[in-house]
PDB file of C-alpha atoms in Angstrom:
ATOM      1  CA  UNK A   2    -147.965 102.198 -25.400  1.00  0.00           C
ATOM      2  CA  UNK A   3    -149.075 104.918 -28.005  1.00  0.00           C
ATOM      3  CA  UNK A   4    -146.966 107.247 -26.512  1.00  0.00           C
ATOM      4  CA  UNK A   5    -143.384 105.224 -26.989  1.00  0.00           C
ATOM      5  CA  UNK A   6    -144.608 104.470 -30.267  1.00  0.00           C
ATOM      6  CA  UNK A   7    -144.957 107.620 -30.833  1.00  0.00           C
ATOM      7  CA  UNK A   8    -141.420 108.586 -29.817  1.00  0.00           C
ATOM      8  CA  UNK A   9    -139.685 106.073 -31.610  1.00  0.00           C
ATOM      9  CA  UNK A  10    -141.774 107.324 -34.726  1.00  0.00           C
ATOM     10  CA  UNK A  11    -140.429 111.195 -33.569  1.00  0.00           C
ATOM     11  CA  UNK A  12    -136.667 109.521 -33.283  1.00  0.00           C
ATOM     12  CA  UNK A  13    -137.331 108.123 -36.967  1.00  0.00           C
ATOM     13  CA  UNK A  14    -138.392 110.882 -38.674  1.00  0.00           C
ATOM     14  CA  UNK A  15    -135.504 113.154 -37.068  1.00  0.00           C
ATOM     15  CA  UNK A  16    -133.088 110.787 -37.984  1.00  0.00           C
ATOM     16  CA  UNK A  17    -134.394 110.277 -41.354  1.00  0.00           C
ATOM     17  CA  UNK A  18    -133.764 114.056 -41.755  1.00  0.00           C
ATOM     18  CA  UNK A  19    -131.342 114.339 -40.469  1.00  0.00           C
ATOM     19  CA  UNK A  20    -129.720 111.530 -43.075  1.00  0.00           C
ATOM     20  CA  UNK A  21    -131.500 113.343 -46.129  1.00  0.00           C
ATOM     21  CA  UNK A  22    -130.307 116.785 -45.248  1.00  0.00           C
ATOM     22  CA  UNK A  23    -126.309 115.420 -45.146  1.00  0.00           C
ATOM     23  CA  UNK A  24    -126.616 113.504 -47.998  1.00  0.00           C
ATOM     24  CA  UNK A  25    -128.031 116.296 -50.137  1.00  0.00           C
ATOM     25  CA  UNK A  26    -125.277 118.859 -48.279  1.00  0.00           C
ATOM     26  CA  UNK A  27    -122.450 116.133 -49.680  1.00  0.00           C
ATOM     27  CA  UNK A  28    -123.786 115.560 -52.925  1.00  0.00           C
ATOM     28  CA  UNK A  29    -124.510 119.079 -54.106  1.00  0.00           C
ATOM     29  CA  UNK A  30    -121.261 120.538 -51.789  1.00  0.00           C
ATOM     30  CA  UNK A  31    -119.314 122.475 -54.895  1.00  0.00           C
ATOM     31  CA  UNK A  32    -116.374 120.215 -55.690  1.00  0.00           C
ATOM     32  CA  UNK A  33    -113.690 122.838 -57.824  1.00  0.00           C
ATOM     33  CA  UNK A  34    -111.472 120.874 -60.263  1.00  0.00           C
ATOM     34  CA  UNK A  35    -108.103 122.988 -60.883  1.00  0.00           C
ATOM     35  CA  UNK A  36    -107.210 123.473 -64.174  1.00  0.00           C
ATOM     36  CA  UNK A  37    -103.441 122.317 -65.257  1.00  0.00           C
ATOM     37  CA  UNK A  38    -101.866 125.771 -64.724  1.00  0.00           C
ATOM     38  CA  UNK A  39    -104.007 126.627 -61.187  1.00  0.00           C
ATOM     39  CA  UNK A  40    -102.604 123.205 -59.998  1.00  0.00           C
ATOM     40  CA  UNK A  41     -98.948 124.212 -60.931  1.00  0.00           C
ATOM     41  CA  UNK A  42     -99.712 127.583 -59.062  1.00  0.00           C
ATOM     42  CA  UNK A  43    -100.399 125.991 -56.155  1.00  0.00           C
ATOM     43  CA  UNK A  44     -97.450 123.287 -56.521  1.00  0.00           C
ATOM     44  CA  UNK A  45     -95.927 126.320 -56.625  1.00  0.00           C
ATOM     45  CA  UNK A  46     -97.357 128.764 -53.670  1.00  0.00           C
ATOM     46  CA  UNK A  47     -99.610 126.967 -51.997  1.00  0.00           C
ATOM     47  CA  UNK A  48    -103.272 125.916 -51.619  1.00  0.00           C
ATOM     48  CA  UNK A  49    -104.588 128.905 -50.059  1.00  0.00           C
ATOM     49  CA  UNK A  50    -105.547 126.461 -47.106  1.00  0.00           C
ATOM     50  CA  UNK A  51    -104.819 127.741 -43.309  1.00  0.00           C
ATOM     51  CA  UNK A  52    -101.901 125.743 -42.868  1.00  0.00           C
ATOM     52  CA  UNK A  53    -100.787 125.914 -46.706  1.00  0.00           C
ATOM     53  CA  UNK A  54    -100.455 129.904 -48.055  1.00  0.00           C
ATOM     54  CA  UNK A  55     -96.591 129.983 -49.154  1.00  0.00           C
ATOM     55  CA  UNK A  56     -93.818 127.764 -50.238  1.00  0.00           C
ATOM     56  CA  UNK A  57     -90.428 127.973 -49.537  1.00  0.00           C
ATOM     57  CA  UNK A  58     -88.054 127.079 -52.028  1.00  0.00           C
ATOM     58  CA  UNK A  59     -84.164 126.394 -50.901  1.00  0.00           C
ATOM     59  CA  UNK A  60     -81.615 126.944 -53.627  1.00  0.00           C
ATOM     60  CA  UNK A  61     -79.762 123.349 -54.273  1.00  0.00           C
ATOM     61  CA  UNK A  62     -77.622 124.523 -57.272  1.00  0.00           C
ATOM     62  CA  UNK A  63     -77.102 126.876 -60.103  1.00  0.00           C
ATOM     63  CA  UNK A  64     -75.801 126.707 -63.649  1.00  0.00           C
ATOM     64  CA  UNK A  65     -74.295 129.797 -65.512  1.00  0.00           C
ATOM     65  CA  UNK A  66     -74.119 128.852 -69.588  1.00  0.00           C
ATOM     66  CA  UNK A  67     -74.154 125.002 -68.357  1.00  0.00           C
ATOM     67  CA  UNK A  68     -71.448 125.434 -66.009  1.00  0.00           C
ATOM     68  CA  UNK A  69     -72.463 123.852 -62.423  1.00  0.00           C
ATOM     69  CA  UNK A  70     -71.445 127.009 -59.898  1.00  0.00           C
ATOM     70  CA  UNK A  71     -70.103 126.442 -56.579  1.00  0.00           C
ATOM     71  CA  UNK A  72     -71.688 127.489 -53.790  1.00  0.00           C
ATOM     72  CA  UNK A  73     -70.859 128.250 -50.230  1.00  0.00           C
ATOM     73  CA  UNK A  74     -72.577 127.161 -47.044  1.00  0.00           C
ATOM     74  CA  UNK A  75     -74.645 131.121 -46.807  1.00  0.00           C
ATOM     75  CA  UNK A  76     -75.211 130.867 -50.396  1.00  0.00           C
ATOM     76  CA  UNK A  77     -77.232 127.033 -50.051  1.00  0.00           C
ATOM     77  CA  UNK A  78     -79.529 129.000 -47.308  1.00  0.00           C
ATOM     78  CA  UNK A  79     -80.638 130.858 -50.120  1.00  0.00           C
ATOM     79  CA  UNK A  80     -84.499 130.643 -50.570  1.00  0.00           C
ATOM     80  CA  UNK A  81     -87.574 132.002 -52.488  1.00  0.00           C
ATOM     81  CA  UNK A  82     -90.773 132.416 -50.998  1.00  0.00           C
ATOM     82  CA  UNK A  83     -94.314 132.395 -53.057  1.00  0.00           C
ATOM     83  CA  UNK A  84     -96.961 133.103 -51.379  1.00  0.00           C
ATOM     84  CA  UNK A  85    -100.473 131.952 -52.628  1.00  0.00           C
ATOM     85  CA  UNK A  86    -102.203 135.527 -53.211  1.00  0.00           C
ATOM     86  CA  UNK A  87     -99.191 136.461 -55.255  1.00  0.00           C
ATOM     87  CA  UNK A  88     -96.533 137.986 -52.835  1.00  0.00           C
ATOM     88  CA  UNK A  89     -92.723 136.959 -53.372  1.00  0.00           C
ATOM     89  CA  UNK A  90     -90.087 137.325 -51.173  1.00  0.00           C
ATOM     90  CA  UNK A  91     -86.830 135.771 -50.870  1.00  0.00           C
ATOM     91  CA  UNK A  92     -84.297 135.247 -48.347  1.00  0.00           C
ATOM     92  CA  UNK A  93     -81.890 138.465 -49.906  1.00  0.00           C
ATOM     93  CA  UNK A  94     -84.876 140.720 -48.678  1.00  0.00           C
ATOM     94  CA  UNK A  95     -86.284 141.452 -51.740  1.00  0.00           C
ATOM     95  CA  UNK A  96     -90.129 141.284 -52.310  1.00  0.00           C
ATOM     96  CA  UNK A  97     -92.576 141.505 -54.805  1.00  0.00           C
ATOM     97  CA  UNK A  98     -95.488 139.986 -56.358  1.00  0.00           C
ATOM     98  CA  UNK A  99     -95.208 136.805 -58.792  1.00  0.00           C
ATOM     99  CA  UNK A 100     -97.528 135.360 -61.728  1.00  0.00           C
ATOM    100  CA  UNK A 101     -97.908 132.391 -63.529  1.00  0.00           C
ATOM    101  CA  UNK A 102     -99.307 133.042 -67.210  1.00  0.00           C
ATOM    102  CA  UNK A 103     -98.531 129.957 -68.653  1.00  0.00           C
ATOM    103  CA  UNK A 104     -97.473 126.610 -67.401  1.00  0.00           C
ATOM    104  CA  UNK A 105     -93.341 127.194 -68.467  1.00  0.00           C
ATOM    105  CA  UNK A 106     -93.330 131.167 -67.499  1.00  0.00           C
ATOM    106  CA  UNK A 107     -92.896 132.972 -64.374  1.00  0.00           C
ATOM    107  CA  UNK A 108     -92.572 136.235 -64.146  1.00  0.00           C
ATOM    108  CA  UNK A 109     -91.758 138.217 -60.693  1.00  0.00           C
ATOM    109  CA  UNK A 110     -91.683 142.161 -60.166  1.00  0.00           C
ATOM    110  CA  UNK A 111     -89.253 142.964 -57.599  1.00  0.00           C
ATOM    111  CA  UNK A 112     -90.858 146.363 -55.814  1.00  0.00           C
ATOM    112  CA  UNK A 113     -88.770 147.098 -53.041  1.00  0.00           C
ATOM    113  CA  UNK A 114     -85.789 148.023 -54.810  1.00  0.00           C
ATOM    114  CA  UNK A 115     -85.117 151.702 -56.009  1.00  0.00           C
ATOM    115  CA  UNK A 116     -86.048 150.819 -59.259  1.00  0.00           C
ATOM    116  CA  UNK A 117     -88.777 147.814 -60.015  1.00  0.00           C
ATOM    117  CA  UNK A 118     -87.220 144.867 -61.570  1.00  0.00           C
ATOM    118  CA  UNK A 119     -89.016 142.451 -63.458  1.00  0.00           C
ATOM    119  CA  UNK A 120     -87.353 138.905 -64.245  1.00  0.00           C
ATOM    120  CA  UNK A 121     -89.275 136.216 -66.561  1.00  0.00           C
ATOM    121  CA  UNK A 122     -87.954 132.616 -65.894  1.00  0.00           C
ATOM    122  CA  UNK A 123     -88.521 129.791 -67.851  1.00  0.00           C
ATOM    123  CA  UNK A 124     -90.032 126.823 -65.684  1.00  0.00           C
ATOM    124  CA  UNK A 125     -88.261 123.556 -66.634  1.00  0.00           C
ATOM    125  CA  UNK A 126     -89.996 121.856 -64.021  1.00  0.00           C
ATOM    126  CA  UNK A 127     -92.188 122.372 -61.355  1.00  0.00           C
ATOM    127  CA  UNK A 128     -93.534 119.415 -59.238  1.00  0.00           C
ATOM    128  CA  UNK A 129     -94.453 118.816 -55.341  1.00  0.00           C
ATOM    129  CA  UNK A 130     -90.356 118.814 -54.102  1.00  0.00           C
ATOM    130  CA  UNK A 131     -88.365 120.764 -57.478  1.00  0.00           C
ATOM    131  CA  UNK A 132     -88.929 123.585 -59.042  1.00  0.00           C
ATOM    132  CA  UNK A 133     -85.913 123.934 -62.147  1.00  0.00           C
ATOM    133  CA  UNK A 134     -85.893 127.845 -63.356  1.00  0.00           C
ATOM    134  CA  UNK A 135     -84.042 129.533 -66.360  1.00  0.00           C
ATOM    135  CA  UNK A 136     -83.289 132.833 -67.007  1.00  0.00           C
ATOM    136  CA  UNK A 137     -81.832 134.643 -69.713  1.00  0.00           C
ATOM    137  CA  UNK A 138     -79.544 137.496 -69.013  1.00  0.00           C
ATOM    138  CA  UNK A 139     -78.461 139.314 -72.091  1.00  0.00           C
ATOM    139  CA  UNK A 140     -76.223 136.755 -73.347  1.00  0.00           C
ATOM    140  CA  UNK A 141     -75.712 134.546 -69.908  1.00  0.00           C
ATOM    141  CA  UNK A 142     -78.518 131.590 -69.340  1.00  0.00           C
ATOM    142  CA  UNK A 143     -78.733 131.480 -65.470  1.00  0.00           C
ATOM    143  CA  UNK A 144     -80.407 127.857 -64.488  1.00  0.00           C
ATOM    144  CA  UNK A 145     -81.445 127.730 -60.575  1.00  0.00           C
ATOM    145  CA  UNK A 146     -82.157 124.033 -59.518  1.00  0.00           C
ATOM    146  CA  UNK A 147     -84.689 124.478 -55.978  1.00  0.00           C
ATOM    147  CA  UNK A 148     -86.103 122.222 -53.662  1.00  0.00           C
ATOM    148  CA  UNK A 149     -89.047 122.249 -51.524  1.00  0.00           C
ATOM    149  CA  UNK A 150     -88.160 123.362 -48.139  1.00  0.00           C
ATOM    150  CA  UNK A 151     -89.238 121.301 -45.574  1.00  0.00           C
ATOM    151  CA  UNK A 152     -90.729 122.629 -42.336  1.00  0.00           C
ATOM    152  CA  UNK A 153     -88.142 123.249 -39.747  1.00  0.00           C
TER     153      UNK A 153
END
């Protein structure tokens, strides 16, 4: 009798253990809270997760000085690509690196070209399925309207 009391008493302590050592694992677990500009990175690029490190963003239209520009069928298969350590590539083959400094400015070096390019868009609007870009050329305003691609 003493010793299956003494097994069930074994049982209770391991499980009592057990219980503390997850509960103090979950409660002091780091929990990160994104600040407004990291979460519009990663609306942007990405989480950084396994299964979430790029975006890719398919051209739906484009404006030149407010004037809606028609485009064809290889044109529409246009698409950007942000990556969430700060690689850029799009679908013309250029690539590059991309930042965010501020919530309405994105600015991407193009390095694969024979001389670097670096283009500074205006965000009108990023959320999880749009991402609205402006960009002033001299005196043209180029507006590229961009949806969330969805897995194919």
């Amino acid at each position: 009798m003493k010793i299956s009391k003494a097994i069930k008493m074994n049982s209770w302590v391991k499980l009592t253990t057990i219980t503390f050592i997850f509960s103090f694992y979950i409660t002091c677990s780091k929990v990160e809270i994104l600040d407004e500009l990291q979460f519009q990175k990663t609306l942007l690029s990405g989480t950084g997760s396994f299964d979430d490190m790029e975006r890719i963003w398919k051209v739906d239209s484009i404006k030149i000085n407010g004037e809606g520009l028609n485009l064809s069928n290889s044109q529409l298969k246009y698409t950007k690509t942000f990556k969430f350590q700060g690689g850029f590539i799009d679908s013309d083959g250029n690539l590059g690196t991309w930042e965010m400094p501020s919530l309405t400015v994105l600015e991407i070096s193009i390095l694969n070209t024979k001389t670097e390019k670096s283009l500074s868009y205006e965000i009108k609007e990023l959320n999880s399925i749009k991402l609205d870009l402006e960009l002033q050329n001299g005196s043209d305003r180029y507006e590229y309207f961009f949806i969330l691609r969805e897995n194919e």
